[in-house]
Short mmCIF file of C-alpha atoms and ligand atoms in Angstrom, two decimals:
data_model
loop_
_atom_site.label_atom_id
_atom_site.label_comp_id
_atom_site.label_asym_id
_atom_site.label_seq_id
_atom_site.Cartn_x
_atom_site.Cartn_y
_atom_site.Cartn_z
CA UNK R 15 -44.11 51.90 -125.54
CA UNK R 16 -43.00 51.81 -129.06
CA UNK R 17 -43.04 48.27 -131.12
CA UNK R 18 -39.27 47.49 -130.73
CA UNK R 19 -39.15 47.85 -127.17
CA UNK R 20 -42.58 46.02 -126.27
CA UNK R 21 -42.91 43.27 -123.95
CA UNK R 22 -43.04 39.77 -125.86
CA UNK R 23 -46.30 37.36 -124.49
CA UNK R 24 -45.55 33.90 -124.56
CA UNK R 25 -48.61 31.57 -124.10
CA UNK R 26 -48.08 28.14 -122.42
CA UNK R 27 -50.12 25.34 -124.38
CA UNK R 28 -51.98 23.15 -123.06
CA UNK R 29 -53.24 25.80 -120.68
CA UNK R 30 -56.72 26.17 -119.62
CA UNK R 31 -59.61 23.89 -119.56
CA UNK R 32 -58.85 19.62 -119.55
CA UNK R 33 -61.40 17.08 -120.62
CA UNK R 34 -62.72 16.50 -117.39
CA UNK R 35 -63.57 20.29 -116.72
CA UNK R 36 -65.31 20.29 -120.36
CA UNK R 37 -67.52 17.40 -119.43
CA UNK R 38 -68.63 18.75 -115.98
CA UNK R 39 -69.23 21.93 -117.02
CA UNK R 40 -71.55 20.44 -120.10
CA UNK R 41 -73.17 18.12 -117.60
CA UNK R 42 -74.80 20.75 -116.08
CA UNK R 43 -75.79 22.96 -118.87
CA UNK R 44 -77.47 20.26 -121.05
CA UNK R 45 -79.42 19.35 -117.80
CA UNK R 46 -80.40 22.79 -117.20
CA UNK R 47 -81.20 22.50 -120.70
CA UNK R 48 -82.88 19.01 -120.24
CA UNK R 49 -84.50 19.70 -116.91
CA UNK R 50 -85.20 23.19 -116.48
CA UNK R 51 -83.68 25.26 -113.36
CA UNK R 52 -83.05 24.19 -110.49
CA UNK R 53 -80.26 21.65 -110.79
CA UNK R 54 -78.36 21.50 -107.79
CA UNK R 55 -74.65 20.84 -107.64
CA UNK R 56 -72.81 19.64 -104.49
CA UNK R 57 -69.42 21.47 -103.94
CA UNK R 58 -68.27 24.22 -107.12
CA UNK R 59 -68.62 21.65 -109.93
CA UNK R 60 -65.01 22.77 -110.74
CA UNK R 61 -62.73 25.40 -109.12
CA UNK R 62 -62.93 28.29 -110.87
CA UNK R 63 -65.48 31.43 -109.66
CA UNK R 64 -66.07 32.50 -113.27
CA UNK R 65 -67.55 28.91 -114.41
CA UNK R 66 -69.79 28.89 -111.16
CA UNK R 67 -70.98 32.24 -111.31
CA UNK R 68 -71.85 31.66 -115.30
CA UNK R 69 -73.60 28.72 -114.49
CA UNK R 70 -75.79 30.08 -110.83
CA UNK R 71 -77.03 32.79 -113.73
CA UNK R 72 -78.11 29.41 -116.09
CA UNK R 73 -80.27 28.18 -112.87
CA UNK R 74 -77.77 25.99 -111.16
CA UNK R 75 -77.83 26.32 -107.38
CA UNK R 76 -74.90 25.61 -105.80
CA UNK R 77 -74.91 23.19 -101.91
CA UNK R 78 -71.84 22.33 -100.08
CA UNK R 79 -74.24 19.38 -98.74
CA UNK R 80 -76.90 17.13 -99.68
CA UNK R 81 -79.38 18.45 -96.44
CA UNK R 82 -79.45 21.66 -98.52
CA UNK R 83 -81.01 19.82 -101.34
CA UNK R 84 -85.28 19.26 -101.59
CA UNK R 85 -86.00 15.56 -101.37
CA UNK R 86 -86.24 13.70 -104.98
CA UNK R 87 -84.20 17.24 -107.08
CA UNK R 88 -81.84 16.56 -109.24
CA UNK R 89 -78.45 17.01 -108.30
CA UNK R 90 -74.75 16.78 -109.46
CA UNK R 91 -71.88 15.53 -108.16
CA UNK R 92 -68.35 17.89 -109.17
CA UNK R 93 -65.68 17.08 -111.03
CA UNK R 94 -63.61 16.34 -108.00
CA UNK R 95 -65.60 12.76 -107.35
CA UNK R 96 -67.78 12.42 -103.97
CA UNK R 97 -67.02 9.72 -101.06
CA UNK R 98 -69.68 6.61 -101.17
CA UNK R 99 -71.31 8.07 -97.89
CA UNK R 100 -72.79 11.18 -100.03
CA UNK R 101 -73.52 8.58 -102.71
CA UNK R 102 -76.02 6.64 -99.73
CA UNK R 103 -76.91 9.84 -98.52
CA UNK R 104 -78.23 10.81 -102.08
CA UNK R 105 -80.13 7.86 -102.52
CA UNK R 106 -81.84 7.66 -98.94
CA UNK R 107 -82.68 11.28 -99.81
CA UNK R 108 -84.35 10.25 -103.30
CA UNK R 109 -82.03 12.55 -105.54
CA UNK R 110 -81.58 11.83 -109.02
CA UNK R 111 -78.14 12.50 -109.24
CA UNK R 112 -75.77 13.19 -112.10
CA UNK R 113 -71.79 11.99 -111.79
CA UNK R 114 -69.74 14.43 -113.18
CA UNK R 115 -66.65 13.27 -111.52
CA UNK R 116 -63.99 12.97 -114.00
CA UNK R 117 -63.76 9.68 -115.42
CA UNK R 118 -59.50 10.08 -114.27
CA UNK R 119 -60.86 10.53 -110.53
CA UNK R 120 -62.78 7.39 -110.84
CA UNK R 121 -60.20 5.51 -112.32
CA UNK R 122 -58.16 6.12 -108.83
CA UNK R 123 -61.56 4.98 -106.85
CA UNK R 124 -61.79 1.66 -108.56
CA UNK R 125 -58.21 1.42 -107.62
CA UNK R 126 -58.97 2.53 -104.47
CA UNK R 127 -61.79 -0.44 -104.12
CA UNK R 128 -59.18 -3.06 -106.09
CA UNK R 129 -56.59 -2.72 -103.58
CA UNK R 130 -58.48 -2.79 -100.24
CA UNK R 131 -60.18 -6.12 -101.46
CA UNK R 132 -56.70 -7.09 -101.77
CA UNK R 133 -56.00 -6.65 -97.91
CA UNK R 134 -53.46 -4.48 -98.98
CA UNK R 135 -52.74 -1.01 -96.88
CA UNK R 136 -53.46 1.83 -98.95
CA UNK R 137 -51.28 5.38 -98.77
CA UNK R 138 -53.16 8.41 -99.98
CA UNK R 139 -50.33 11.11 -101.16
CA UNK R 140 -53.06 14.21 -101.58
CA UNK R 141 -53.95 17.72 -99.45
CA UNK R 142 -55.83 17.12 -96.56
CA UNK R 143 -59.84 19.40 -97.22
CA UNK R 144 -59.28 18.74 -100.65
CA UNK R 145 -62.85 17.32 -102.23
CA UNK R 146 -60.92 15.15 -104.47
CA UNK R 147 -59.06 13.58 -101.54
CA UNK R 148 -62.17 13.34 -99.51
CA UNK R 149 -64.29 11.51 -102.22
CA UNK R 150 -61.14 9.27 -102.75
CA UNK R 151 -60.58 8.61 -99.06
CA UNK R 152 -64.35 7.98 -98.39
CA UNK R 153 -64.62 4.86 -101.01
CA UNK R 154 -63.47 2.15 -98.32
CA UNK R 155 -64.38 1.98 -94.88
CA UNK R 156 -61.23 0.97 -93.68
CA UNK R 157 -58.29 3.33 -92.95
CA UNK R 158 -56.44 4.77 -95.66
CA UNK R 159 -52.76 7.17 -94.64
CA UNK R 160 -52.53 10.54 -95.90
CA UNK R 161 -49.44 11.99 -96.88
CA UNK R 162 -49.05 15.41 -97.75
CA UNK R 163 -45.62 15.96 -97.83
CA UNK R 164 -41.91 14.41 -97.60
CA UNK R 165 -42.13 14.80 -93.70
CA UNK R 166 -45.03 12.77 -93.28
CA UNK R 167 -44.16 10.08 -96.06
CA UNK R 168 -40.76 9.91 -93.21
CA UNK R 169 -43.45 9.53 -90.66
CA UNK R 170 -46.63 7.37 -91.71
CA UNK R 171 -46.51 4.34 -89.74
CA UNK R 172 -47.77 0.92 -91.73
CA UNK R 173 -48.71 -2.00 -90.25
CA UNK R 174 -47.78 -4.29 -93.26
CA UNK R 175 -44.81 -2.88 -94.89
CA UNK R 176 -45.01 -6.18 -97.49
CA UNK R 177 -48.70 -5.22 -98.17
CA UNK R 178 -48.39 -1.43 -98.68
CA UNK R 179 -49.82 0.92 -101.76
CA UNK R 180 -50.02 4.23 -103.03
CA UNK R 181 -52.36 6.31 -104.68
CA UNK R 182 -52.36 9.65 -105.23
CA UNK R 183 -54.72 12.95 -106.05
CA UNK R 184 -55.01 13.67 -109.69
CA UNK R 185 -53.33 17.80 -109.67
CA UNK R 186 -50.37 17.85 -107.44
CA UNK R 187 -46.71 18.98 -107.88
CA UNK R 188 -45.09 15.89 -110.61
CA UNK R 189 -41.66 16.81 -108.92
CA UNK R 190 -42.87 17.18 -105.25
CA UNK R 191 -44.99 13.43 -105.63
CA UNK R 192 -42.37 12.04 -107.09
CA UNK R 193 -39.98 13.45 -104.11
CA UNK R 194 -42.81 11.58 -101.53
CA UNK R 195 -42.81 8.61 -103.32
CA UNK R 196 -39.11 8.49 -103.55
CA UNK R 197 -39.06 8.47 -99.74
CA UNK R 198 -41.91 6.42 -99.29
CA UNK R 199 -40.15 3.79 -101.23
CA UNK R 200 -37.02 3.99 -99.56
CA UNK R 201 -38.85 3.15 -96.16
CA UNK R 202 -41.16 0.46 -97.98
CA UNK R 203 -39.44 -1.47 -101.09
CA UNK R 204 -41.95 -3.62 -101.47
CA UNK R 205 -44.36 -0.16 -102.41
CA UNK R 206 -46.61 -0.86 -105.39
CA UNK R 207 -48.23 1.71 -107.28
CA UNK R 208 -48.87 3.37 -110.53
CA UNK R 209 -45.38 3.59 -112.39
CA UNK R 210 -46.08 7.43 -112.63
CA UNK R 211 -48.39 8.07 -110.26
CA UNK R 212 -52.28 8.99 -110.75
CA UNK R 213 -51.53 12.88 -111.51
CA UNK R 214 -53.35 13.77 -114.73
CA UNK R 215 -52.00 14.06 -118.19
CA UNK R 216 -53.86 17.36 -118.09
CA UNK R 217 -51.64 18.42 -114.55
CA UNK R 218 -48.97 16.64 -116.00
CA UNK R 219 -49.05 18.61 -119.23
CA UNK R 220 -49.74 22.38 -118.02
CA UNK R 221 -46.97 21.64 -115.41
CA UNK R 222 -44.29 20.82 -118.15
CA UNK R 223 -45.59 23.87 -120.51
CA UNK R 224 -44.77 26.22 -117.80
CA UNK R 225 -41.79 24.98 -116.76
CA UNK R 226 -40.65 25.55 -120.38
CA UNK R 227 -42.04 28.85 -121.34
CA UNK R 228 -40.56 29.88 -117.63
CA UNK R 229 -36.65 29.56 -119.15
CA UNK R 230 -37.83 31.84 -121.64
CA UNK R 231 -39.60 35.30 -119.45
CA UNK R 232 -39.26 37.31 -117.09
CA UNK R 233 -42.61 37.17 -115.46
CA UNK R 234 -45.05 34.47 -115.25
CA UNK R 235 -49.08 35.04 -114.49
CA UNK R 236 -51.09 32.27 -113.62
CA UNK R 237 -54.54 32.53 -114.41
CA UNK R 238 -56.91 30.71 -112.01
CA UNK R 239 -58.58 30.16 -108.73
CA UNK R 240 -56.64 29.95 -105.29
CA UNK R 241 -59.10 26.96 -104.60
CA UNK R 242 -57.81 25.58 -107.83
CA UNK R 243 -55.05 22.42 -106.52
CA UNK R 244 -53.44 22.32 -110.35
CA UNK R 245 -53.52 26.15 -110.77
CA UNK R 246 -51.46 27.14 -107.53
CA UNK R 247 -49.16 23.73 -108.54
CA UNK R 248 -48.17 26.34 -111.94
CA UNK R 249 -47.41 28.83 -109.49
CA UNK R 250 -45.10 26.89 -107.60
CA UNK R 251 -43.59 25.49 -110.70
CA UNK R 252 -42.44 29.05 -112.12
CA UNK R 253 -41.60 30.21 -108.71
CA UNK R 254 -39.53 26.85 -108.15
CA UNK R 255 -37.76 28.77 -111.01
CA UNK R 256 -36.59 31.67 -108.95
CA UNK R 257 -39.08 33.61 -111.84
CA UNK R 258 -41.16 36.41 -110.41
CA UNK R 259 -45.08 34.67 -110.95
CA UNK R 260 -48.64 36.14 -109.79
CA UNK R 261 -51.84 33.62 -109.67
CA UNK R 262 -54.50 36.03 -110.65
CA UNK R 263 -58.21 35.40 -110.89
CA UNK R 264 -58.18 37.51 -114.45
CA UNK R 265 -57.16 40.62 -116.23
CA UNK R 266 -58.27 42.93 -113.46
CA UNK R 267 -55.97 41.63 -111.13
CA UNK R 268 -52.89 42.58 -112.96
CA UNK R 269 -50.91 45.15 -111.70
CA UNK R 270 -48.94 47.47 -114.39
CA UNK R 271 -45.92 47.73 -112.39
CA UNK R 272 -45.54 44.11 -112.64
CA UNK R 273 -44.01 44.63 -116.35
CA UNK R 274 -41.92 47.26 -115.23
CA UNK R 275 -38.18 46.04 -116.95
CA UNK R 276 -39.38 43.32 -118.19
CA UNK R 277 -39.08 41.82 -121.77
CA UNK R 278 -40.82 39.05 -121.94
CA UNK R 279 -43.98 37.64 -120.46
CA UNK R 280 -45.38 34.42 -119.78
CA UNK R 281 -49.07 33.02 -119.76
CA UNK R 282 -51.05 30.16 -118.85
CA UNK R 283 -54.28 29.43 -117.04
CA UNK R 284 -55.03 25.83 -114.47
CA UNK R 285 -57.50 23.49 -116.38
CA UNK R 286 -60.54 24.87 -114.76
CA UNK R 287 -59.78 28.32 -116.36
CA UNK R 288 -62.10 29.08 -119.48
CA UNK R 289 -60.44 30.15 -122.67
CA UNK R 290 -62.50 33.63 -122.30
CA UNK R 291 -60.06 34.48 -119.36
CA UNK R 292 -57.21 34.04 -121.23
CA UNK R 293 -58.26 35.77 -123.76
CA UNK R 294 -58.86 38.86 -121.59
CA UNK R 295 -55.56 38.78 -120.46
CA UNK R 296 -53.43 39.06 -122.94
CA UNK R 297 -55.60 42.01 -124.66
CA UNK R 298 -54.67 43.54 -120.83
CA UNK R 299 -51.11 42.80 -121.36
CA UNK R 300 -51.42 44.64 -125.00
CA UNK R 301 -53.47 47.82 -123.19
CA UNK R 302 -50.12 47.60 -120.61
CA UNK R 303 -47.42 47.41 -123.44
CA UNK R 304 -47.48 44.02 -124.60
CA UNK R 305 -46.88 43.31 -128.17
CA UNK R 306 -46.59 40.01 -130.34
CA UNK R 307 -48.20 36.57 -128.40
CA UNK R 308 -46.34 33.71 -129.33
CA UNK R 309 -47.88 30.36 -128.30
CA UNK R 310 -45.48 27.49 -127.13
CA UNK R 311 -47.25 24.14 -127.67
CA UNK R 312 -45.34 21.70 -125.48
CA UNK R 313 -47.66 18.89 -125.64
CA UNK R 314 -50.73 17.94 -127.82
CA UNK R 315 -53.89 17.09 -126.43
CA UNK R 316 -57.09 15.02 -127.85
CA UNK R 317 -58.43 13.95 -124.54
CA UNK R 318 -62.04 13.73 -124.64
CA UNK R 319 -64.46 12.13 -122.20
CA UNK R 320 -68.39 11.10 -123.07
CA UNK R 321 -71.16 12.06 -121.19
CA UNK R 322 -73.78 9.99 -119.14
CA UNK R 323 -76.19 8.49 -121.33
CA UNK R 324 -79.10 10.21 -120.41
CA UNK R 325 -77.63 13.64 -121.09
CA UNK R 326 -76.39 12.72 -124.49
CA UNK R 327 -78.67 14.53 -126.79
FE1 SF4 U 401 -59.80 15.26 -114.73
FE2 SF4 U 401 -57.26 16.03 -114.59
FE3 SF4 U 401 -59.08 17.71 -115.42
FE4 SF4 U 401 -59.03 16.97 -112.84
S1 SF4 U 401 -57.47 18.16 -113.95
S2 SF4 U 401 -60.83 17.17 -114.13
S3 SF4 U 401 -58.38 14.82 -113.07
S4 SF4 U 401 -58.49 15.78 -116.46
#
């Protein structure tokens, strides 16, 4: 393909790794580092195969539960935050255990805690299996509703409608939440909750990026994990956009006939996605025909988040 009829790359930015991935991933290198192998880490300490595989190869052996763990090893809790039962669990099984749940995660479980001492009913708007939503759910003994969708939000039946409020997990849809809550409201107008909901700035961000560079191309690839919530959310948003859009895992995964009459494009990657992926990528899309990469910056980030204490060396 000659120069003045390649295929223009646009890059989305923010795209890619968010504070919360950076610090959970460097939790459990500096205690590999701090430690020695084995550190064990309940659940993929974020959802992205690449990251886990890296870090298995550093020594870190990942459980989906705490029985898998020797008594009195170290272990880690993910990103996505852990229920209080694991927390008890840990401790009767004398694990030294390392939080990595994103400080933006925990924020949602104090609220969590805040508004059940309050008496007050508590709606959960979140995907049901989802780690985040299980840790959240599991911080009060007492019921919390789930609502996945604008059908149930039309069907979740509250005892106290003068009592009732919302929280919701940190990497869904910004349009599809604020759809549920829009419903949920109607049927309760005495609904508290946050005034945007709990979804991440990073969510929030990669979501409005997309959306953007999506008026622009023809084609939009999403670079991340199915298991990833925010990565499949970028999907939706470009294909909300009636624009052709692939979630890939990286560069292998694309398929030259994609491109075929296309001019233009588009790139971004969910925030558990390392930079090297990207990266691969677009020198794929150059090998396929691509030429020039221009980066959109929607939104600025300087989000950072310190580490526990005893892994700040
Ligand atoms: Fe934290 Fe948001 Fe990143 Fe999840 S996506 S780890 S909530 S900053």
């Amino acid at each position: 393909m000659s120069p003045e009829n390649s295929i223009n790359v646009i890059l989305a930015a923010p795209n890619g790794f968010c504070a919360g991935v950076v610090r959970a991933v460097e939790i459990v290198e500096r205690a590999l580092q701090k430690y020695g192998a084995p550190i064990y880490v309940r659940h993929e300490i974020v959802h992205n195969e690449y990251v886990v595989d890296d870090l298995r190869r550093q020594g870190a052996i990942f459980v989906d539960e705490l029985d898998e763990v020797p008594c009195g090893s170290r272990v880690i809790f993910s990103a996505h935050g852990v229920s209080k039962e694991v927390q008890k669990d840990a401790k009767k099984r004398g694990l030294f255990v390392l939080d990595a749940t994103c400080p933006l995660v925990t924020r949602v479980h104090h609220q969590v805690e805040k508004l059940s001492e309050e008496g007050r009913e508590i709606i959960m708007i979140g995907h049901l299996g989802h780690p985040e939503v299980e840790g959240t759910m599991g911080q009060i003994k007492t019921l919390i509703h789930l609502v996945q969708n604008e059908s149930d939000a039309e069907n979740v039946m509250i005892q106290n409608p003068e009592k009732v409020s919302y929280v919701t997990q940190t990497t869904l849809s910004v349009d599809d939440t604020s759809a549920i809550v829009n419903v949920l409201r109607q049927r309760f107008p005495h609904l508290e909750g946050m005034t945007k909901t709990d979804i991440c700035y990073a969510t929030t961000n990669r979501q409005q990026a997309v959306k953007v560079i999506a008026q622009e191309v023809d084609l939009v690839i999403v670079i991340g994990s199915q298991r990833s919530s925010n990565s499949l959310r970028l999907l939706e948003c470009a294909q909300k956009l009636n624009i052709n859009a692939y979630l890939i895992n990286a560069s292998q995964d694309i398929c030259a006939t994609w491109l075929m009459g296309c001019s233009s494009v588009g790139v971004t990657a969910g925030a558990s996605t390392p930079n090297a992926l990207v990266l691969q990528v677009l020198a794929r899309l150059k090998e396929l025909g691509a030429g020039s990469v221009r980066t959109l910056q929607v939104k600025e980030e300087k989000a950072t988040f310190s580490l526990p204490k005893e892994l700040q060396f």
